[in-house]
Amino acid sequence: APVPVIAIDGPSASGKGTVAERVARELGWHYLDSGALYRLVAVAAARAGLSLDDEGRLAETCAAMTIEFRDGKAWLDGIDASEDLRSEATGIAASKVAAYPRVRTVLLTRQRGFRRLPGLVADGRDMGSVVFPEARLKVFLTAALPVRAERRHKQLMEKGMYAKMPDVVEDLRRRDERDATRPVAPLRHYSDALFLDTSGMTADAAVATILGWWRERS
Ligand code: C5P
């Protein structure tokens, strides 16, 4: 039987990362944070001083980079990139890089490589639509913009990164718009994904809902 996949897609700061990781832990499955791969391309580009307009060089850098997730950290070409990875600047750069078809193609194989027994929970923007179209459960996980802004703001503060609330709202709005309107693999609630609005929901409740859906299906 093929390795089962649960695909969880949704906008920035929806809480999908937290929820997906916990669903994976509950099931004892592997977890793929696909956004981290796009963020790593952005970090690699910054390290190499590449212009974000240069699709060709970006795709080459992406093909050449070695990445490793170990000890709760992300390593890029052997150097710890965990801190750079989570900044807002990296998120914004990642969404620019992610609009290039050649970059997406290079990352496709890498992402599929995470699919291993006993199963994979993958989160991102196009897990159910492009990367794992045959996933047995697809979820579109979202929350209202003010709720997502609160979550992102709290996350940034906890990391000691100061940010003004209006700037956080504006960054999220711009990034969502870019992710939703790009021609390749746009962020969208496809009809084969179950819709989960977590605005008034705890992470626990969201995890329980998804585990319930999975049980109904397996
Ligand atoms: O999820 P996260 O905010 O870490 O993703 C950073 C950016 O990477 C997103 O804004 C999006 O443009 C891009 N991305 C993507 N496809 C994915 C995951 C992330 O295009 N599967």
CSV table of C-alpha atoms and ligand atoms in Angstrom, one decimal:
chain,number,residue,atom,x,y,z
A,1,ALA,CA,0.0,0.0,0.0
A,2,PRO,CA,1.2,3.5,-0.7
A,3,VAL,CA,2.6,5.6,2.2
A,4,PRO,CA,-0.4,7.6,3.5
A,5,VAL,CA,-0.3,11.4,3.4
A,6,ILE,CA,-2.3,14.0,5.2
A,7,ALA,CA,-2.0,17.4,3.4
A,8,ILE,CA,-2.7,20.6,5.3
A,9,ASP,CA,-2.7,23.8,3.4
A,10,GLY,CA,-3.5,27.3,4.4
A,11,PRO,CA,-2.4,31.0,4.6
A,12,SER,CA,0.4,32.4,6.7
A,13,ALA,CA,0.1,32.3,10.5
A,14,SER,CA,-3.1,30.2,10.3
A,15,GLY,CA,-1.5,27.8,12.9
A,16,LYS,CA,-1.2,25.0,10.3
A,17,GLY,CA,2.4,24.3,11.3
A,18,THR,CA,1.7,23.8,15.0
A,19,VAL,CA,-1.4,21.7,14.2
A,20,ALA,CA,0.3,19.6,11.4
A,21,GLU,CA,3.3,18.9,13.6
A,22,ARG,CA,1.1,17.7,16.5
A,23,VAL,CA,-1.1,15.6,14.2
A,24,ALA,CA,2.2,13.9,13.0
A,25,ARG,CA,3.3,13.4,16.5
A,26,GLU,CA,0.0,11.8,17.6
A,27,LEU,CA,0.1,9.4,14.7
A,28,GLY,CA,3.8,8.7,15.0
A,29,TRP,CA,4.3,9.9,11.4
A,30,HIS,CA,6.9,12.1,9.6
A,31,TYR,CA,6.3,15.8,9.3
A,32,LEU,CA,7.1,18.1,6.4
A,33,ASP,CA,7.1,21.9,6.9
A,34,SER,CA,7.3,22.8,3.2
A,35,GLY,CA,7.4,26.5,3.9
A,36,ALA,CA,10.7,26.0,5.6
A,37,LEU,CA,12.1,24.8,2.2
A,38,TYR,CA,11.0,28.0,0.5
A,39,ARG,CA,12.4,30.0,3.4
A,40,LEU,CA,15.7,28.1,3.1
A,41,VAL,CA,16.0,29.1,-0.6
A,42,ALA,CA,15.5,32.7,0.5
A,43,VAL,CA,18.2,32.4,3.2
A,44,ALA,CA,20.6,30.7,0.7
A,45,ALA,CA,19.9,33.6,-1.8
A,46,ALA,CA,20.7,36.2,1.0
A,47,ARG,CA,23.9,34.4,1.9
A,48,ALA,CA,25.0,34.3,-1.7
A,49,GLY,CA,23.9,37.9,-2.3
A,50,LEU,CA,21.6,36.9,-5.1
A,51,SER,CA,18.9,39.2,-6.5
A,52,LEU,CA,15.4,37.9,-5.9
A,53,ASP,CA,14.7,38.8,-9.5
A,54,ASP,CA,17.1,36.2,-10.9
A,55,GLU,CA,14.9,33.1,-11.3
A,56,GLY,CA,17.7,31.1,-13.0
A,57,ARG,CA,20.3,31.7,-10.3
A,58,LEU,CA,17.7,31.1,-7.6
A,59,ALA,CA,16.7,27.7,-9.1
A,60,GLU,CA,20.4,26.7,-9.4
A,61,THR,CA,21.1,27.7,-5.8
A,62,CYS,CA,18.0,25.7,-4.8
A,63,ALA,CA,19.2,22.6,-6.7
A,64,ALA,CA,22.7,22.8,-5.1
A,65,MET,CA,21.8,23.5,-1.5
A,66,THR,CA,22.0,20.8,1.1
A,67,ILE,CA,19.4,20.9,3.8
A,68,GLU,CA,18.9,18.9,7.0
A,69,PHE,CA,16.4,19.1,9.8
A,70,ARG,CA,18.2,17.8,12.9
A,71,ASP,CA,18.0,18.5,16.7
A,72,GLY,CA,15.0,20.8,16.1
A,73,LYS,CA,17.2,23.0,13.9
A,74,ALA,CA,17.4,23.6,10.2
A,75,TRP,CA,20.8,23.4,8.6
A,76,LEU,CA,21.6,24.9,5.3
A,77,ASP,CA,24.9,23.8,3.7
A,78,GLY,CA,26.0,22.7,7.2
A,79,ILE,CA,25.4,26.0,8.8
A,80,ASP,CA,22.5,26.5,11.3
A,81,ALA,CA,19.9,28.6,9.6
A,82,SER,CA,17.1,28.3,12.2
A,83,GLU,CA,17.2,31.9,13.3
A,84,ASP,CA,17.2,33.5,9.9
A,85,LEU,CA,14.5,31.0,8.8
A,86,ARG,CA,11.7,32.4,11.0
A,87,SER,CA,12.1,36.2,10.5
A,88,GLU,CA,9.4,38.1,8.7
A,89,ALA,CA,12.0,39.3,6.1
A,90,THR,CA,12.7,35.7,5.2
A,91,GLY,CA,9.0,34.9,5.0
A,92,ILE,CA,8.4,37.8,2.5
A,93,ALA,CA,11.5,36.8,0.5
A,94,ALA,CA,10.3,33.2,0.5
A,95,SER,CA,6.9,34.2,-1.0
A,96,LYS,CA,8.7,36.0,-3.8
A,97,VAL,CA,11.0,33.1,-4.5
A,98,ALA,CA,8.0,30.7,-4.3
A,99,ALA,CA,6.4,32.4,-7.3
A,100,TYR,CA,9.1,31.1,-9.7
A,101,PRO,CA,8.1,27.8,-11.5
A,102,ARG,CA,11.7,26.7,-11.8
A,103,VAL,CA,12.2,26.9,-8.0
A,104,ARG,CA,9.0,25.0,-7.4
A,105,THR,CA,10.0,22.3,-9.8
A,106,VAL,CA,13.3,21.8,-8.1
A,107,LEU,CA,11.6,21.6,-4.7
A,108,LEU,CA,9.0,19.1,-5.8
A,109,THR,CA,11.3,16.1,-5.7
A,110,ARG,CA,12.8,17.1,-2.4
A,111,GLN,CA,9.3,17.4,-0.9
A,112,ARG,CA,8.2,14.0,-2.2
A,113,GLY,CA,11.3,12.5,-0.6
A,114,PHE,CA,9.8,13.2,2.8
A,115,ARG,CA,7.1,10.6,2.2
A,116,ARG,CA,8.2,7.6,4.2
A,117,LEU,CA,6.5,4.9,6.3
A,118,PRO,CA,4.5,4.9,8.4
A,119,GLY,CA,3.1,8.2,6.9
A,120,LEU,CA,3.6,11.9,6.3
A,121,VAL,CA,1.8,15.0,7.5
A,122,ALA,CA,2.8,17.8,5.1
A,123,ASP,CA,1.8,21.5,5.5
A,124,GLY,CA,2.1,24.4,3.0
A,125,ARG,CA,0.2,26.0,0.2
A,126,ASP,CA,0.0,23.3,-2.4
A,127,MET,CA,0.5,20.0,-0.6
A,128,GLY,CA,-2.9,18.7,-1.6
A,129,SER,CA,-3.1,20.4,-5.0
A,130,VAL,CA,0.4,19.8,-6.5
A,131,VAL,CA,2.9,17.9,-4.3
A,132,PHE,CA,0.7,15.1,-3.0
A,133,PRO,CA,-2.5,15.2,-5.1
A,134,GLU,CA,-3.3,11.7,-4.1
A,135,ALA,CA,-3.2,12.5,-0.3
A,136,ARG,CA,-6.0,10.5,1.5
A,137,LEU,CA,-6.9,13.5,3.7
A,138,LYS,CA,-6.7,17.1,2.6
A,139,VAL,CA,-7.4,20.0,4.9
A,140,PHE,CA,-7.6,23.7,4.2
A,141,LEU,CA,-6.8,25.3,7.5
A,142,THR,CA,-7.3,29.0,8.0
A,143,ALA,CA,-8.3,31.7,10.5
A,144,ALA,CA,-9.5,35.3,10.2
A,145,LEU,CA,-6.8,37.9,9.4
A,146,PRO,CA,-6.9,39.6,12.8
A,147,VAL,CA,-6.6,36.2,14.5
A,148,ARG,CA,-3.6,35.3,12.3
A,149,ALA,CA,-2.0,38.6,12.9
A,150,GLU,CA,-2.3,38.1,16.7
A,151,ARG,CA,-0.8,34.6,16.4
A,152,ARG,CA,2.1,35.8,14.3
A,153,HIS,CA,2.7,38.8,16.6
A,154,LYS,CA,2.8,36.6,19.7
A,155,GLN,CA,5.2,34.2,17.9
A,156,LEU,CA,7.6,37.1,16.9
A,157,MET,CA,7.5,38.6,20.4
A,158,GLU,CA,8.3,35.2,22.0
A,159,LYS,CA,11.4,35.0,19.8
A,160,GLY,CA,12.4,38.5,20.9
A,161,MET,CA,11.6,40.0,17.5
A,162,TYR,CA,9.9,43.3,18.0
A,163,ALA,CA,7.1,44.1,15.5
A,164,LYS,CA,4.3,46.6,15.3
A,165,MET,CA,0.8,45.1,14.9
A,166,PRO,CA,-0.2,47.2,11.8
A,167,ASP,CA,3.0,46.1,10.1
A,168,VAL,CA,2.3,42.4,10.9
A,169,VAL,CA,-1.2,42.7,9.5
A,170,GLU,CA,0.1,44.4,6.3
A,171,ASP,CA,2.9,41.8,5.8
A,172,LEU,CA,0.4,38.9,6.1
A,173,ARG,CA,-2.1,40.6,3.8
A,174,ARG,CA,0.5,41.2,1.1
A,175,ARG,CA,2.0,37.7,1.4
A,176,ASP,CA,-1.4,36.0,1.2
A,177,GLU,CA,-2.3,38.1,-1.8
A,178,ARG,CA,0.9,37.1,-3.6
A,179,ASP,CA,0.5,33.4,-2.7
A,180,ALA,CA,-3.1,33.4,-3.8
A,181,THR,CA,-2.7,35.3,-7.1
A,182,ARG,CA,0.4,33.7,-8.5
A,183,PRO,CA,-0.1,31.6,-11.7
A,184,VAL,CA,1.7,28.5,-10.4
A,185,ALA,CA,0.4,26.5,-7.4
A,186,PRO,CA,-1.7,29.4,-6.0
A,187,LEU,CA,-3.0,29.1,-2.4
A,188,ARG,CA,-6.7,28.1,-2.7
A,189,HIS,CA,-9.4,26.2,-1.0
A,190,TYR,CA,-9.8,23.3,-3.4
A,191,SER,CA,-13.1,21.5,-3.2
A,192,ASP,CA,-11.4,18.2,-2.3
A,193,ALA,CA,-10.0,19.7,0.9
A,194,LEU,CA,-12.0,19.8,4.1
A,195,PHE,CA,-12.3,23.4,5.4
A,196,LEU,CA,-11.2,24.2,9.0
A,197,ASP,CA,-11.6,27.7,10.3
A,198,THR,CA,-9.6,27.8,13.6
A,199,SER,CA,-10.4,31.4,14.5
A,200,GLY,CA,-12.2,30.5,17.7
A,201,MET,CA,-10.5,27.2,18.2
A,202,THR,CA,-7.6,26.0,20.3
A,203,ALA,CA,-4.7,24.1,18.7
A,204,ASP,CA,-5.9,21.1,20.7
A,205,ALA,CA,-9.4,21.3,19.2
A,206,ALA,CA,-8.0,21.6,15.6
A,207,VAL,CA,-5.7,18.6,16.1
A,208,ALA,CA,-8.6,16.6,17.5
A,209,THR,CA,-10.8,17.5,14.5
A,210,ILE,CA,-8.2,16.5,12.0
A,211,LEU,CA,-7.5,13.2,13.8
A,212,GLY,CA,-11.2,12.5,13.8
A,213,TRP,CA,-11.4,13.1,10.0
A,214,TRP,CA,-8.5,10.8,9.6
A,215,ARG,CA,-10.1,8.0,11.6
A,216,GLU,CA,-13.3,8.3,9.5
A,217,ARG,CA,-11.1,7.8,6.4
A,218,SER,CA,-8.8,5.0,7.5
B,1,C5P,O1,4.4,28.7,5.5
B,1,C5P,P1,5.5,29.7,5.5
B,1,C5P,O2,5.0,31.0,5.9
B,1,C5P,O3,6.7,29.3,6.2
B,1,C5P,O4,5.9,29.8,3.9
B,1,C5P,C1,6.7,30.8,3.4
B,1,C5P,C2,6.3,31.1,2.0
B,1,C5P,O5,6.7,30.0,1.2
B,1,C5P,C3,4.8,31.3,1.7
B,1,C5P,O6,4.5,32.7,1.9
B,1,C5P,C4,4.7,30.8,0.3
B,1,C5P,O7,4.9,31.8,-0.6
B,1,C5P,C5,5.7,29.8,0.2
B,1,C5P,N1,5.2,28.4,0.2
B,1,C5P,C6,4.7,27.9,-1.0
B,1,C5P,N2,4.3,26.6,-1.1
B,1,C5P,C7,4.4,25.9,0.0
B,1,C5P,C8,4.8,26.4,1.3
B,1,C5P,C9,5.3,27.7,1.3
B,1,C5P,O8,4.7,28.6,-2.0
B,1,C5P,N3,4.0,24.6,-0.1
